[in-house]
PDB file of C-alpha atoms and ligand atoms in Angstrom:
ATOM      1  CA  MET A   1      13.204  42.923  29.711  1.00 84.00           C
ATOM      2  CA  ARG A   2      11.572  40.081  31.595  1.00 87.00           C
ATOM      3  CA  GLU A   3      12.589  36.487  31.673  1.00 91.00           C
ATOM      4  CA  VAL A   4       9.994  33.806  32.114  1.00 87.00           C
ATOM      5  CA  ARG A   5      11.071  30.317  32.946  1.00 92.00           C
ATOM      6  CA  ARG A   6       8.145  28.062  33.589  1.00 91.00           C
ATOM      7  CA  THR A   7       6.995  24.492  33.239  1.00 93.00           C
ATOM      8  CA  VAL A   8       3.475  24.229  31.886  1.00 91.00           C
ATOM      9  CA  PRO A   9       1.273  21.249  30.982  1.00 93.00           C
ATOM     10  CA  ALA A  10       1.187  20.602  27.242  1.00 94.00           C
ATOM     11  CA  PRO A  11      -2.084  21.680  25.599  1.00 93.00           C
ATOM     12  CA  GLU A  12      -4.247  19.201  23.708  1.00 93.00           C
ATOM     13  CA  ASP A  13      -3.335  18.074  20.203  1.00 93.00           C
ATOM     14  CA  LEU A  14       0.213  19.385  20.309  1.00 95.00           C
ATOM     15  CA  GLY A  15       1.490  17.371  17.397  1.00 96.00           C
ATOM     16  CA  THR A  16       0.635  15.582  14.189  1.00 94.00           C
ATOM     17  CA  ALA A  17      -1.164  12.328  13.407  1.00 93.00           C
ATOM     18  CA  VAL A  18       2.012  10.299  13.985  1.00 94.00           C
ATOM     19  CA  ILE A  19       3.825  12.095  16.824  1.00 97.00           C
ATOM     20  CA  GLY A  20       3.063  14.676  19.491  1.00 97.00           C
ATOM     21  CA  VAL A  21       3.676  15.929  23.009  1.00 97.00           C
ATOM     22  CA  PRO A  22       1.164  14.080  25.226  1.00 97.00           C
ATOM     23  CA  THR A  23      -1.516  16.351  26.698  1.00 96.00           C
ATOM     24  CA  GLY A  24      -0.559  17.462  30.188  1.00 96.00           C
ATOM     25  CA  SER A  25       3.081  16.406  29.980  1.00 96.00           C
ATOM     26  CA  ASP A  26       5.756  18.945  30.899  1.00 96.00           C
ATOM     27  CA  LEU A  27       6.647  21.742  28.537  1.00 95.00           C
ATOM     28  CA  GLU A  28       9.521  23.911  29.651  1.00 95.00           C
ATOM     29  CA  LEU A  29       9.260  27.490  28.533  1.00 93.00           C
ATOM     30  CA  ASP A  30      12.359  29.625  28.628  1.00 94.00           C
ATOM     31  CA  LEU A  31      11.271  32.977  27.279  1.00 92.00           C
ATOM     32  CA  ARG A  32      12.418  36.574  27.178  1.00 93.00           C
ATOM     33  CA  LEU A  33       9.848  39.328  26.903  1.00 90.00           C
ATOM     34  CA  GLU A  34      11.179  42.600  25.542  1.00 93.00           C
ATOM     35  CA  ALA A  35       9.268  45.802  25.060  1.00 90.00           C
ATOM     36  CA  VAL A  36       9.923  47.148  21.592  1.00 91.00           C
ATOM     37  CA  MET A  37       8.380  50.014  19.600  1.00 88.00           C
ATOM     38  CA  GLU A  38       5.512  47.996  18.170  1.00 86.00           C
ATOM     39  CA  GLY A  39       4.740  45.854  21.195  1.00 88.00           C
ATOM     40  CA  ILE A  40       6.392  42.966  22.971  1.00 89.00           C
ATOM     41  CA  LEU A  41       8.926  40.658  21.439  1.00 92.00           C
ATOM     42  CA  VAL A  42       8.816  37.138  22.843  1.00 91.00           C
ATOM     43  CA  SER A  43      11.834  34.947  22.167  1.00 94.00           C
ATOM     44  CA  GLY A  44      13.474  31.890  23.661  1.00 96.00           C
ATOM     45  CA  SER A  45      12.792  28.207  23.496  1.00 96.00           C
ATOM     46  CA  VAL A  46      10.302  25.531  24.384  1.00 96.00           C
ATOM     47  CA  ARG A  47      11.310  22.015  25.340  1.00 97.00           C
ATOM     48  CA  GLY A  48       9.271  18.895  25.720  1.00 97.00           C
ATOM     49  CA  ARG A  49       9.153  15.211  24.951  1.00 97.00           C
ATOM     50  CA  ALA A  50       7.168  13.938  22.029  1.00 97.00           C
ATOM     51  CA  VAL A  51       5.857  10.393  21.768  1.00 98.00           C
ATOM     52  CA  GLY A  52       4.840   8.789  18.521  1.00 97.00           C
ATOM     53  CA  GLU A  53       4.961   5.722  16.361  1.00 96.00           C
ATOM     54  CA  CYS A  54       7.618   4.577  13.934  1.00 96.00           C
ATOM     55  CA  VAL A  55       6.015   4.968  10.499  1.00 95.00           C
ATOM     56  CA  ARG A  56       7.726   1.764   9.346  1.00 95.00           C
ATOM     57  CA  CYS A  57       7.254  -0.695  12.231  1.00 95.00           C
ATOM     58  CA  LEU A  58       4.733   1.074  14.561  1.00 94.00           C
ATOM     59  CA  GLU A  59       7.113   0.788  17.539  1.00 95.00           C
ATOM     60  CA  GLU A  60       6.961   3.656  20.040  1.00 96.00           C
ATOM     61  CA  VAL A  61       9.264   6.569  19.244  1.00 96.00           C
ATOM     62  CA  VAL A  62      10.258   9.097  21.915  1.00 96.00           C
ATOM     63  CA  GLU A  63      11.817  12.302  20.695  1.00 95.00           C
ATOM     64  CA  ASP A  64      13.089  15.268  22.699  1.00 96.00           C
ATOM     65  CA  VAL A  65      11.955  18.546  21.213  1.00 96.00           C
ATOM     66  CA  ASP A  66      13.776  21.817  21.675  1.00 96.00           C
ATOM     67  CA  ALA A  67      12.204  24.458  19.483  1.00 96.00           C
ATOM     68  CA  PRO A  68      13.157  28.107  19.139  1.00 96.00           C
ATOM     69  CA  VAL A  69      10.429  30.675  19.710  1.00 93.00           C
ATOM     70  CA  GLN A  70      10.324  34.176  18.316  1.00 92.00           C
ATOM     71  CA  GLU A  71       7.179  36.195  17.986  1.00 90.00           C
ATOM     72  CA  LEU A  72       6.197  39.818  18.064  1.00 90.00           C
ATOM     73  CA  TYR A  73       3.003  40.716  19.871  1.00 88.00           C
ATOM     74  CA  VAL A  74       1.850  44.107  18.706  1.00 87.00           C
ATOM     75  CA  TYR A  75      -0.227  46.749  20.448  1.00 83.00           C
ATOM     76  CA  PRO A  76      -3.825  46.756  19.207  1.00 81.00           C
ATOM     77  CA  GLU A  77      -3.529  50.195  17.582  1.00 78.00           C
ATOM     78  CA  ARG A  78      -0.362  49.077  15.801  1.00 77.00           C
ATOM     79  CA  ALA A  79      -2.136  45.927  14.675  1.00 76.00           C
ATOM     80  CA  ARG A  80      -4.967  47.961  13.154  1.00 78.00           C
ATOM     81  CA  ALA A  81      -2.492  50.210  11.374  1.00 78.00           C
ATOM     82  CA  ALA A  82      -0.626  47.189  10.041  1.00 77.00           C
ATOM     83  CA  VAL A  83      -3.844  45.676   8.676  1.00 76.00           C
ATOM     84  CA  GLU A  84      -4.647  49.003   6.984  1.00 81.00           C
ATOM     85  CA  ASP A  85      -1.172  48.864   5.472  1.00 80.00           C
ATOM     86  CA  GLY A  86      -2.131  45.559   3.935  1.00 77.00           C
ATOM     87  CA  ASP A  87      -0.556  43.048   6.330  1.00 75.00           C
ATOM     88  CA  ASP A  88      -2.367  39.759   6.726  1.00 73.00           C
ATOM     89  CA  GLU A  89      -4.546  39.992   9.834  1.00 70.00           C
ATOM     90  CA  GLU A  90      -4.133  36.285  10.559  1.00 67.00           C
ATOM     91  CA  GLU A  91      -0.406  36.687  10.976  1.00 71.00           C
ATOM     92  CA  ILE A  92      -0.519  39.518  13.454  1.00 74.00           C
ATOM     93  CA  ARG A  93      -0.480  38.639  17.132  1.00 79.00           C
ATOM     94  CA  GLU A  94      -2.188  41.294  19.116  1.00 75.00           C
ATOM     95  CA  LEU A  95      -1.571  42.078  22.750  1.00 72.00           C
ATOM     96  CA  ASP A  96      -4.635  41.684  24.911  1.00 67.00           C
ATOM     97  CA  GLY A  97      -4.029  44.408  27.450  1.00 64.00           C
ATOM     98  CA  ASP A  98      -0.703  43.354  28.902  1.00 60.00           C
ATOM     99  CA  LEU A  99      -1.372  39.698  28.363  1.00 64.00           C
ATOM    100  CA  VAL A 100       0.577  37.569  25.978  1.00 71.00           C
ATOM    101  CA  ASP A 101      -1.148  34.374  24.869  1.00 80.00           C
ATOM    102  CA  VAL A 102       1.821  32.084  24.411  1.00 84.00           C
ATOM    103  CA  GLU A 103      -0.013  28.892  23.525  1.00 87.00           C
ATOM    104  CA  PRO A 104      -0.410  29.501  19.770  1.00 87.00           C
ATOM    105  CA  VAL A 105       3.233  30.500  19.572  1.00 89.00           C
ATOM    106  CA  VAL A 106       4.308  27.343  21.401  1.00 91.00           C
ATOM    107  CA  ARG A 107       2.205  25.340  18.968  1.00 92.00           C
ATOM    108  CA  ASP A 108       3.733  27.102  15.960  1.00 92.00           C
ATOM    109  CA  ALA A 109       7.194  26.359  17.344  1.00 94.00           C
ATOM    110  CA  VAL A 110       6.742  22.753  18.444  1.00 96.00           C
ATOM    111  CA  VAL A 111       4.673  21.196  15.654  1.00 95.00           C
ATOM    112  CA  PRO A 112       7.091  22.039  12.785  1.00 94.00           C
ATOM    113  CA  ALA A 113      10.003  20.834  14.970  1.00 95.00           C
ATOM    114  CA  LEU A 114       8.536  17.325  15.153  1.00 96.00           C
ATOM    115  CA  PRO A 115       9.815  14.730  12.701  1.00 94.00           C
ATOM    116  CA  PHE A 116       7.525  14.524   9.688  1.00 93.00           C
ATOM    117  CA  ARG A 117       7.953  10.749   9.474  1.00 94.00           C
ATOM    118  CA  PRO A 118       9.240   9.495  12.837  1.00 96.00           C
ATOM    119  CA  VAL A 119      11.308   6.286  12.770  1.00 96.00           C
ATOM    120  CA  CYS A 120      12.570   4.157  15.684  1.00 95.00           C
ATOM    121  CA  SER A 121      15.983   4.121  14.015  1.00 93.00           C
ATOM    122  CA  PRO A 122      17.138   5.591  10.697  1.00 93.00           C
ATOM    123  CA  ASP A 123      17.615   2.113   9.212  1.00 93.00           C
ATOM    124  CA  CYS A 124      14.451   0.537  10.614  1.00 95.00           C
ATOM    125  CA  PRO A 125      13.587  -2.245   8.138  1.00 94.00           C
ATOM    126  CA  GLY A 126       9.879  -2.046   9.014  1.00 95.00           C
ATOM    127  CA  LEU A 127       7.475  -4.954   9.030  1.00 95.00           C
ATOM    128  CA  CYS A 128       7.502  -8.102   6.931  1.00 93.00           C
ATOM    129  CA  PRO A 129       5.012  -7.402   4.123  1.00 89.00           C
ATOM    130  CA  GLN A 130       3.801 -10.999   4.266  1.00 87.00           C
ATOM    131  CA  CYS A 131       3.298 -11.759   7.949  1.00 91.00           C
ATOM    132  CA  GLY A 132       3.756  -8.409   9.759  1.00 92.00           C
ATOM    133  CA  ALA A 133       6.748  -9.511  11.866  1.00 94.00           C
ATOM    134  CA  ARG A 134       8.909  -6.611  13.093  1.00 94.00           C
ATOM    135  CA  LEU A 135      12.125  -7.126  11.146  1.00 93.00           C
ATOM    136  CA  ALA A 136      14.271  -5.058  13.547  1.00 92.00           C
ATOM    137  CA  ASP A 137      13.659  -7.559  16.368  1.00 92.00           C
ATOM    138  CA  PRO A 138      16.755  -9.733  16.953  1.00 92.00           C
ATOM    139  CA  GLU A 139      14.790 -12.968  16.678  1.00 92.00           C
ATOM    140  CA  ASN A 140      13.748 -11.929  13.173  1.00 91.00           C
ATOM    141  CA  ALA A 141      17.339 -11.360  12.036  1.00 86.00           C
ATOM    142  CA  ASP A 142      17.130 -13.856   9.177  1.00 89.00           C
ATOM    143  CA  HIS A 143      13.391 -13.671   8.694  1.00 91.00           C
ATOM    144  CA  SER A 144      12.232 -14.611   5.236  1.00 86.00           C
ATOM    145  CA  HIS A 145       9.529 -16.470   3.415  1.00 86.00           C
ATOM    146  CA  GLU A 146      10.143 -18.829   0.579  1.00 80.00           C
ATOM    147  CA  VAL A 147       8.854 -16.925  -2.376  1.00 71.00           C
ATOM    148  CA  LEU A 148       7.965 -19.115  -5.284  1.00 69.00           C
ATOM    149  CA  ASP A 149       7.065 -17.920  -8.703  1.00 74.00           C
ATOM    150  CA  PRO A 150       3.510 -19.282  -9.292  1.00 75.00           C
ATOM    151  CA  ARG A 151       4.705 -21.062 -12.438  1.00 76.00           C
ATOM    152  CA  TRP A 152       7.343 -22.935 -10.445  1.00 72.00           C
ATOM    153  CA  ALA A 153       4.744 -23.672  -7.763  1.00 72.00           C
ATOM    154  CA  GLU A 154       2.686 -25.329 -10.483  1.00 74.00           C
ATOM    155  CA  LEU A 155       5.642 -27.499 -11.498  1.00 75.00           C
ATOM    156  CA  ASP A 156       6.181 -28.390  -7.855  1.00 72.00           C
ATOM    157  CA  ARG A 157       2.669 -29.742  -7.666  1.00 74.00           C
ATOM    158  CA  ILE A 158       3.267 -31.859 -10.742  1.00 76.00           C
ATOM    159  CA  LYS A 159       6.456 -33.140  -9.175  1.00 74.00           C
ATOM    160  CA  ASP A 160       4.543 -34.065  -6.010  1.00 76.00           C
ATOM    161  CA  VAL A 161       2.024 -35.998  -8.056  1.00 77.00           C
ATOM    162  CA  LEU A 162       4.804 -37.839  -9.908  1.00 79.00           C
ATOM    163  CA  ASP A 163       6.532 -38.613  -6.615  1.00 78.00           C
ATOM    164  CA  ASP A 164       3.291 -40.022  -5.230  1.00 78.00           C
ATOM    165  CA  ARG A 165       2.940 -42.232  -8.280  1.00 77.00           C
ATOM    166  CA  LYS A 166       6.500 -43.456  -7.924  1.00 70.00           C
ATOM    167  CA  GLU A 167       5.900 -44.473  -4.352  1.00 65.00           C
ATOM    168  CA  SER A 168       2.769 -46.409  -5.055  1.00 60.00           C
TER     169      SER A 168
HETATM  170 ZN1   ZN B 201      10.731   1.164  13.346  1.00 60.94          ZN
HETATM  171 ZN1   ZN B 202       7.204 -12.657   7.523  1.00 60.94          ZN
END
């Protein structure tokens, strides 16, 4: 068994449309490589820091990711046999000589571990639908707009006109 502990730069596009690990930022791999009958079993974890946007208020969200990794890399002849046995070729990771290409496995581990809809806080109230103010900001604590039913607004105008008349 071999242990691999290494910090690598994050590959491009490691994430979703709303959150991801920035390209080139540190990814810590902590992996065990074990020779088994069919090939090499890679297990362990990958850690990194994802940066995204709150889906409610667009504020930056930083999320630590710690994703478990487990993947079997099979010897090419085993892979061929497995495909003949009807296994899905796409799902088989083949060893390339003695090399293990970890990147796709890291991707498969990290992306599903990211929050599907990141939020800056679980009770983020989002943005004001009328003016776009960020409602979680302290200065917007009692933010509101006077909402008038259009029919009442109409009456208000009549009242204004009457008031004007009264004054004159
Ligand atoms: Zn938010
Ligand atoms: Zn507003």
